[in-house]
CSV table of C-alpha atoms and ligand atoms in Angstrom, one decimal:
chain,number,residue,atom,x,y,z
A,3,MET,CA,109.9,116.8,114.1
A,4,ASP,CA,110.8,119.9,112.9
A,5,LEU,CA,107.5,120.8,110.6
A,6,LYS,CA,109.0,124.0,109.2
A,7,LYS,CA,111.9,122.0,107.7
A,8,ILE,CA,109.6,119.0,106.6
A,9,ASN,CA,107.4,121.7,104.7
A,10,GLN,CA,110.5,123.2,103.0
A,11,ARG,CA,111.5,119.7,101.6
A,12,VAL,CA,107.9,118.8,100.6
A,13,GLU,CA,107.2,122.1,98.7
A,14,ASP,CA,110.7,121.7,96.9
A,15,PHE,CA,109.7,117.9,95.9
A,16,HIS,CA,106.3,119.2,94.8
A,17,GLN,CA,108.0,121.9,92.5
A,18,LEU,CA,110.2,119.0,91.1
A,19,ILE,CA,107.1,117.1,90.2
A,20,GLN,CA,105.3,120.2,89.1
A,21,LYS,CA,108.0,121.5,87.0
A,22,LYS,CA,109.4,118.3,85.7
A,23,LYS,CA,112.9,119.4,87.1
A,24,VAL,CA,115.8,117.7,88.7
A,25,THR,CA,118.5,119.2,91.1
A,26,GLU,CA,122.1,118.2,91.0
A,27,SER,CA,122.7,114.9,92.6
A,28,ALA,CA,125.7,113.5,94.4
A,29,GLY,CA,126.7,109.6,94.8
A,30,ARG,CA,124.3,106.8,94.8
A,31,LEU,CA,120.7,107.3,94.0
A,32,TYR,CA,117.8,105.8,96.1
A,33,THR,CA,114.3,105.2,94.5
A,34,GLY,CA,111.2,105.2,96.3
A,35,VAL,CA,108.2,103.8,94.7
A,36,ASP,CA,104.7,104.3,96.2
A,37,LEU,CA,102.1,101.9,94.5
A,38,GLY,CA,98.8,103.8,95.4
A,39,THR,CA,94.9,103.6,94.7
A,40,SER,CA,95.1,106.8,93.1
A,41,SER,CA,98.5,107.3,91.6
A,42,ILE,CA,102.0,105.8,91.3
A,43,VAL,CA,104.6,108.1,92.7
A,44,LEU,CA,108.4,107.9,92.3
A,45,SER,CA,110.6,109.8,94.7
A,46,VAL,CA,114.7,109.8,94.5
A,47,VAL,CA,117.2,110.9,97.0
A,48,ASP,CA,120.9,111.1,96.5
A,49,GLU,CA,123.9,110.0,98.8
A,50,LYS,CA,123.5,113.2,100.8
A,51,GLY,CA,119.7,112.5,101.6
A,52,ASN,CA,118.6,115.4,99.3
A,53,PHE,CA,115.6,114.9,97.1
A,54,VAL,CA,116.7,115.3,93.5
A,55,ALA,CA,113.6,114.0,91.3
A,56,GLY,CA,110.2,113.0,91.7
A,57,GLY,CA,107.2,111.8,89.5
A,58,LEU,CA,103.7,111.0,89.7
A,59,GLU,CA,101.2,109.6,87.4
A,60,LYS,CA,97.4,108.6,88.1
A,61,ALA,CA,96.9,105.0,87.6
A,62,LYS,CA,94.2,102.4,88.6
A,63,ALA,CA,96.6,99.4,88.7
A,64,VAL,CA,96.5,99.2,92.7
A,65,ARG,CA,93.3,98.9,95.0
A,66,ASP,CA,93.9,99.0,98.8
A,67,GLY,CA,97.4,98.1,98.7
A,68,ILE,CA,96.8,95.2,96.5
A,69,VAL,CA,98.3,95.1,92.7
A,70,VAL,CA,95.1,94.5,90.7
A,71,ASP,CA,96.6,95.2,87.2
A,72,TYR,CA,100.3,93.9,87.4
A,73,VAL,CA,101.1,94.7,83.6
A,74,ASP,CA,99.6,98.3,84.2
A,75,ALA,CA,101.7,98.6,87.4
A,76,VAL,CA,104.9,97.9,85.7
A,77,ARG,CA,104.2,100.1,82.8
A,78,VAL,CA,103.3,103.1,84.7
A,79,THR,CA,106.6,102.6,87.1
A,80,ARG,CA,108.7,101.9,84.2
A,81,GLY,CA,107.4,105.2,82.5
A,82,LEU,CA,108.0,107.2,85.3
A,83,LYS,CA,111.5,105.6,85.9
A,84,LYS,CA,112.5,106.3,82.2
A,85,ASP,CA,111.2,110.0,82.5
A,86,LEU,CA,113.3,110.5,85.8
A,87,GLU,CA,116.6,108.8,84.2
A,88,ASP,CA,116.2,111.1,81.1
A,89,ARG,CA,116.0,114.2,83.2
A,90,LEU,CA,118.7,112.9,85.6
A,91,GLY,CA,121.0,111.8,82.7
A,92,ARG,CA,121.8,108.8,85.0
A,93,PRO,CA,120.3,105.2,85.4
A,94,LEU,CA,118.3,104.4,88.5
A,95,ASP,CA,118.9,101.1,90.1
A,96,LEU,CA,118.0,100.6,93.8
A,97,ALA,CA,114.4,100.8,94.7
A,98,ALA,CA,112.2,100.4,97.7
A,99,ALA,CA,108.2,100.2,97.9
A,100,ALA,CA,105.9,99.8,100.7
A,101,VAL,CA,102.7,98.0,101.6
A,102,VAL,CA,100.1,98.2,104.4
A,103,PRO,CA,101.0,97.4,107.7
A,104,GLY,CA,100.3,93.8,108.2
A,105,ALA,CA,100.3,92.8,104.2
A,106,ASP,CA,101.4,89.1,104.1
A,107,ALA,CA,104.5,87.9,102.1
A,108,SER,CA,102.9,87.5,98.9
A,109,THR,CA,101.6,90.8,98.6
A,110,LYS,CA,105.2,92.0,99.3
A,111,GLU,CA,106.5,89.6,96.7
A,112,VAL,CA,104.0,90.9,94.1
A,113,VAL,CA,105.3,94.5,94.7
A,114,LYS,CA,108.9,93.4,94.5
A,115,ASN,CA,108.0,91.9,91.2
A,116,VAL,CA,106.5,95.2,89.9
A,117,LEU,CA,109.8,96.8,90.6
A,118,GLU,CA,111.7,94.2,89.1
A,119,GLY,CA,109.4,94.3,86.0
A,120,ALA,CA,110.3,97.9,85.9
A,121,ASP,CA,113.9,97.3,85.9
A,122,PHE,CA,114.6,98.3,89.4
A,123,THR,CA,116.7,96.2,91.9
A,124,PRO,CA,114.3,95.9,94.7
A,125,LYS,CA,116.2,96.1,98.0
A,126,GLU,CA,113.2,96.7,100.7
A,127,VAL,CA,109.5,96.6,101.0
A,128,PHE,CA,108.8,98.9,104.0
A,129,GLU,CA,105.6,99.3,105.8
A,130,GLU,CA,103.8,102.7,104.8
A,131,PRO,CA,103.6,104.1,108.0
A,132,GLU,CA,107.3,103.5,109.0
A,133,ALA,CA,108.3,105.2,105.7
A,134,ALA,CA,106.1,108.3,106.8
A,135,ALA,CA,107.8,108.2,110.2
A,136,VAL,CA,111.0,108.4,108.6
A,137,MET,CA,110.2,111.4,106.6
A,138,LEU,CA,108.4,113.1,109.6
A,139,GLY,CA,111.4,112.2,111.8
A,140,ILE,CA,109.2,110.5,114.4
A,141,GLN,CA,109.6,107.6,116.5
A,142,GLU,CA,106.2,107.3,118.2
A,143,GLY,CA,102.8,108.6,117.9
A,144,THR,CA,99.9,107.7,115.5
A,145,VAL,CA,100.2,108.1,111.9
A,146,VAL,CA,96.9,108.6,110.1
A,147,ASP,CA,97.1,108.0,106.3
A,148,VAL,CA,93.8,109.1,104.4
A,149,GLY,CA,94.6,108.0,100.7
A,150,GLY,CA,92.1,107.4,97.7
A,151,GLY,CA,90.8,104.2,99.1
A,152,SER,CA,91.0,103.9,102.9
A,153,THR,CA,91.9,105.4,106.1
A,154,GLY,CA,95.0,103.6,107.8
A,155,ILE,CA,96.2,104.1,111.3
A,156,SER,CA,99.1,103.1,112.7
A,157,LEU,CA,100.3,103.3,116.5
A,158,LEU,CA,104.2,103.6,116.4
A,159,LYS,CA,106.7,103.0,118.9
A,160,ASN,CA,110.4,103.1,118.6
A,161,GLY,CA,109.8,103.9,114.7
A,162,ARG,CA,107.9,100.5,114.5
A,163,VAL,CA,104.2,99.9,113.9
A,164,LEU,CA,102.8,98.4,117.1
A,165,ASP,CA,99.3,98.1,115.8
A,166,SER,CA,97.4,99.0,113.0
A,167,PHE,CA,93.7,99.3,111.2
A,168,ASP,CA,92.5,100.1,107.8
A,169,GLU,CA,89.0,100.7,107.0
A,170,ALA,CA,87.5,101.8,103.4
A,171,THR,CA,86.8,105.4,103.7
A,172,GLY,CA,89.1,107.6,101.6
A,173,GLY,CA,88.8,110.3,98.9
A,174,HIS,CA,87.0,108.0,96.7
A,175,HIS,CA,84.0,108.1,99.4
A,176,MET,CA,84.4,112.0,99.5
A,177,ASN,CA,83.9,111.9,95.7
A,178,LEU,CA,80.9,109.7,96.0
A,179,VAL,CA,79.2,112.2,98.5
A,180,ILE,CA,80.4,115.4,96.1
A,181,ALA,CA,78.8,113.5,93.1
A,182,GLY,CA,75.5,112.9,94.7
A,183,ALA,CA,75.1,116.2,96.2
A,184,TYR,CA,76.0,118.4,93.0
A,185,LYS,CA,74.7,115.6,90.5
A,186,LEU,CA,78.1,115.4,89.1
A,187,ASP,CA,79.8,112.5,87.5
A,188,TYR,CA,82.6,110.9,89.4
A,189,GLN,CA,85.5,112.7,87.5
A,190,GLU,CA,83.7,115.9,88.0
A,191,ALA,CA,83.3,115.3,91.5
A,192,GLU,CA,87.1,114.5,91.8
A,193,GLU,CA,87.9,118.0,90.1
A,194,LYS,CA,85.5,120.1,92.3
A,195,LYS,CA,86.8,118.3,95.4
A,196,ILE,CA,90.5,119.7,94.4
A,197,CYS,CA,89.6,123.1,93.0
A,198,GLU,CA,86.7,124.3,95.1
A,199,LYS,CA,87.8,123.1,98.4
A,200,GLU,CA,86.3,125.7,100.6
A,201,GLU,CA,82.6,125.1,98.8
A,202,ILE,CA,82.5,121.6,98.9
A,203,PHE,CA,84.0,121.0,102.4
A,204,PRO,CA,80.8,121.3,104.4
A,205,VAL,CA,79.5,118.6,102.0
A,206,ILE,CA,82.3,116.1,102.9
A,207,LYS,CA,82.6,117.1,106.3
A,208,PRO,CA,80.7,114.0,107.6
A,209,VAL,CA,82.9,111.7,105.9
A,210,ALA,CA,86.0,113.5,107.5
A,211,GLU,CA,84.1,113.1,110.8
A,212,LYS,CA,83.7,109.4,110.1
A,213,MET,CA,87.4,109.0,109.6
A,214,ALA,CA,88.3,110.8,112.9
A,215,THR,CA,85.7,108.5,114.6
A,216,ILE,CA,87.7,105.5,113.1
A,217,VAL,CA,90.9,106.8,114.6
A,218,LYS,CA,89.1,107.5,118.0
A,219,ASN,CA,87.7,104.0,118.2
A,220,PHE,CA,91.1,102.5,117.0
A,221,LEU,CA,92.6,104.3,120.0
A,222,ARG,CA,90.1,103.5,122.6
A,223,GLY,CA,91.9,103.0,126.0
A,224,ARG,CA,95.3,103.5,124.5
A,225,ASP,CA,97.5,106.7,124.5
A,226,GLY,CA,97.8,107.7,120.7
A,227,LYS,CA,100.2,110.3,121.9
A,228,LYS,CA,99.7,112.7,118.6
A,229,LEU,CA,98.2,112.4,115.5
A,230,TYR,CA,100.4,112.9,112.1
A,231,LEU,CA,98.0,113.2,109.2
A,232,VAL,CA,99.3,112.1,105.9
A,233,GLY,CA,97.9,110.9,102.4
A,234,GLY,CA,96.2,113.1,99.8
A,235,SER,CA,92.8,113.0,101.5
A,236,THR,CA,94.2,115.0,104.6
A,237,ASP,CA,94.6,117.9,102.6
A,238,PHE,CA,92.1,120.2,103.6
A,239,LYS,CA,92.8,122.7,106.2
A,240,GLN,CA,89.5,122.3,108.3
A,241,ILE,CA,90.4,118.6,108.8
A,242,ASP,CA,93.0,119.0,111.2
A,243,GLN,CA,90.3,120.6,113.7
A,244,ILE,CA,88.0,117.8,113.1
A,245,PHE,CA,90.8,115.1,114.2
A,246,SER,CA,91.7,117.0,117.1
A,247,SER,CA,88.2,117.6,118.6
A,248,ILE,CA,86.9,114.0,117.9
A,249,THR,CA,90.3,112.0,119.1
A,250,GLY,CA,91.3,114.7,122.0
A,251,LEU,CA,94.9,114.8,120.4
A,252,LYS,CA,97.2,117.3,119.0
A,253,VAL,CA,97.5,117.1,115.3
A,254,GLU,CA,100.3,117.8,113.2
A,255,LYS,CA,100.0,117.8,109.0
A,256,PRO,CA,102.8,118.8,106.8
A,257,ARG,CA,102.1,120.4,103.8
A,258,TYR,CA,101.3,118.4,100.6
A,259,PRO,CA,100.5,115.4,102.9
A,260,ILE,CA,100.0,113.3,99.7
A,261,TYR,CA,104.1,113.0,99.2
A,262,ILE,CA,105.0,112.1,102.8
A,263,THR,CA,104.9,108.4,102.4
A,264,PRO,CA,106.4,108.1,98.9
A,265,MET,CA,109.4,110.5,100.2
A,266,GLY,CA,109.8,108.2,103.2
A,267,ILE,CA,110.2,105.1,101.2
A,268,ALA,CA,113.0,106.6,99.5
A,269,LEU,CA,114.7,108.2,102.6
A,270,ALA,CA,114.1,104.8,104.6
A,271,LEU,CA,115.9,102.9,101.6
A,272,LYS,CA,118.7,105.3,101.9
A,273,GLU,CA,118.9,104.6,105.8
A,274,ALA,CA,119.0,100.9,105.2
A,275,CYS,CA,121.4,101.0,102.7
A,276,ASP,CA,123.6,103.1,105.0
A,277,GLY,CA,123.3,100.7,107.9
B,308,LIG,N1,94.9,118.7,97.0
B,308,LIG,C1,94.3,117.8,97.4
B,308,LIG,N2,93.1,117.9,98.3
B,308,LIG,C2,92.2,117.2,98.4
B,308,LIG,N3,92.4,115.7,98.3
B,308,LIG,C3,93.3,115.3,97.1
B,308,LIG,C4,94.1,116.5,97.0
B,308,LIG,N4,95.1,115.8,96.2
B,308,LIG,C5,95.0,114.5,96.1
B,308,LIG,N5,93.8,114.3,96.7
B,308,LIG,C6,93.0,113.1,97.1
B,308,LIG,O1,93.6,112.1,97.8
B,308,LIG,C7,93.7,111.2,97.4
B,308,LIG,C8,94.9,110.1,96.9
B,308,LIG,O2,95.9,110.4,97.9
B,308,LIG,P1,97.1,109.3,98.1
B,308,LIG,O3,97.9,109.3,96.8
B,308,LIG,O4,97.5,109.5,99.5
B,308,LIG,O5,96.2,107.9,98.2
B,308,LIG,P2,96.7,106.5,97.4
B,308,LIG,O6,98.2,106.2,98.1
B,308,LIG,O7,96.7,106.7,96.0
B,308,LIG,O8,95.5,105.6,98.2
B,308,LIG,P3,95.5,104.6,99.1
B,308,LIG,O9,96.6,104.9,100.2
B,308,LIG,O10,94.0,104.4,99.9
B,308,LIG,O11,95.8,103.3,98.6
B,308,LIG,C9,92.8,110.8,96.1
B,308,LIG,O12,91.2,110.5,96.4
B,308,LIG,C10,92.5,112.3,95.6
B,308,LIG,O13,91.5,112.8,95.2
B,309,LIG,MG1,98.8,105.6,99.9
């Protein structure tokens, strides 16, 4: 894993999203669609494996890996697709999505249907940590994905998920704690969490400690090798130390961990199509 190189790619991708820019693309385009609890993210790579476009929209169409509002999931995905096509001046077609590890066939089918509904040709539905592993360039270790709704943990070997576990503690729970401590409504708590990180961290520290304890318990008696933190809710600088002291494992976290899984989906699709 080359963290410096990954950080540069993620930083560039963040700029594409923020500035609504695209970069020059070569050959076929591959789109990754991440249907998350907090947002839907699209990432596009070209034939050379370069990220050429990306989009993010907050959405409530998915909860903990389950599409709860199919019509809205399609509407948001379609809107993001159209936006990127306009910017690229080219149509997008091949796409992949990802589900939580161990998701059943019908969950995968619904996700495929969302892509089809948004006029994509769905080629693959990956497991989220496998996609993250492709982006991180790792084959083994423990991927910890702390998103909006939950903490998902996956033990990987040879790039595949050996075992996984998911518990409902995520950014949503941080917001509830902040709302209670500062007497704010939920949305204000979400904003405060992102804009005043240093100030609020002591308040959410117990939530972070609980997340790290979930990981420690999952790994009991097994060698987790190293922890790779991904997902929007790992984006606090103090979190790495908490996870490493509670689990006793070395921690790696890329910049903008929120983008690792969505970027990984597009890269994994390209790899799958390359054979
Ligand atoms: N810069 C940031 N700092 C801290 N938290 C952040 C930041 N950006 C986003 N978040 C939080 O990260 C969460 C969203 O992360 P992510 O997109 O990885 O989750 P998701 O995939 O939508 O949810 P899930 O994986 O649980 O289905 C939200 O709770 C959001 O408040
Ligand atoms: Mg997620």
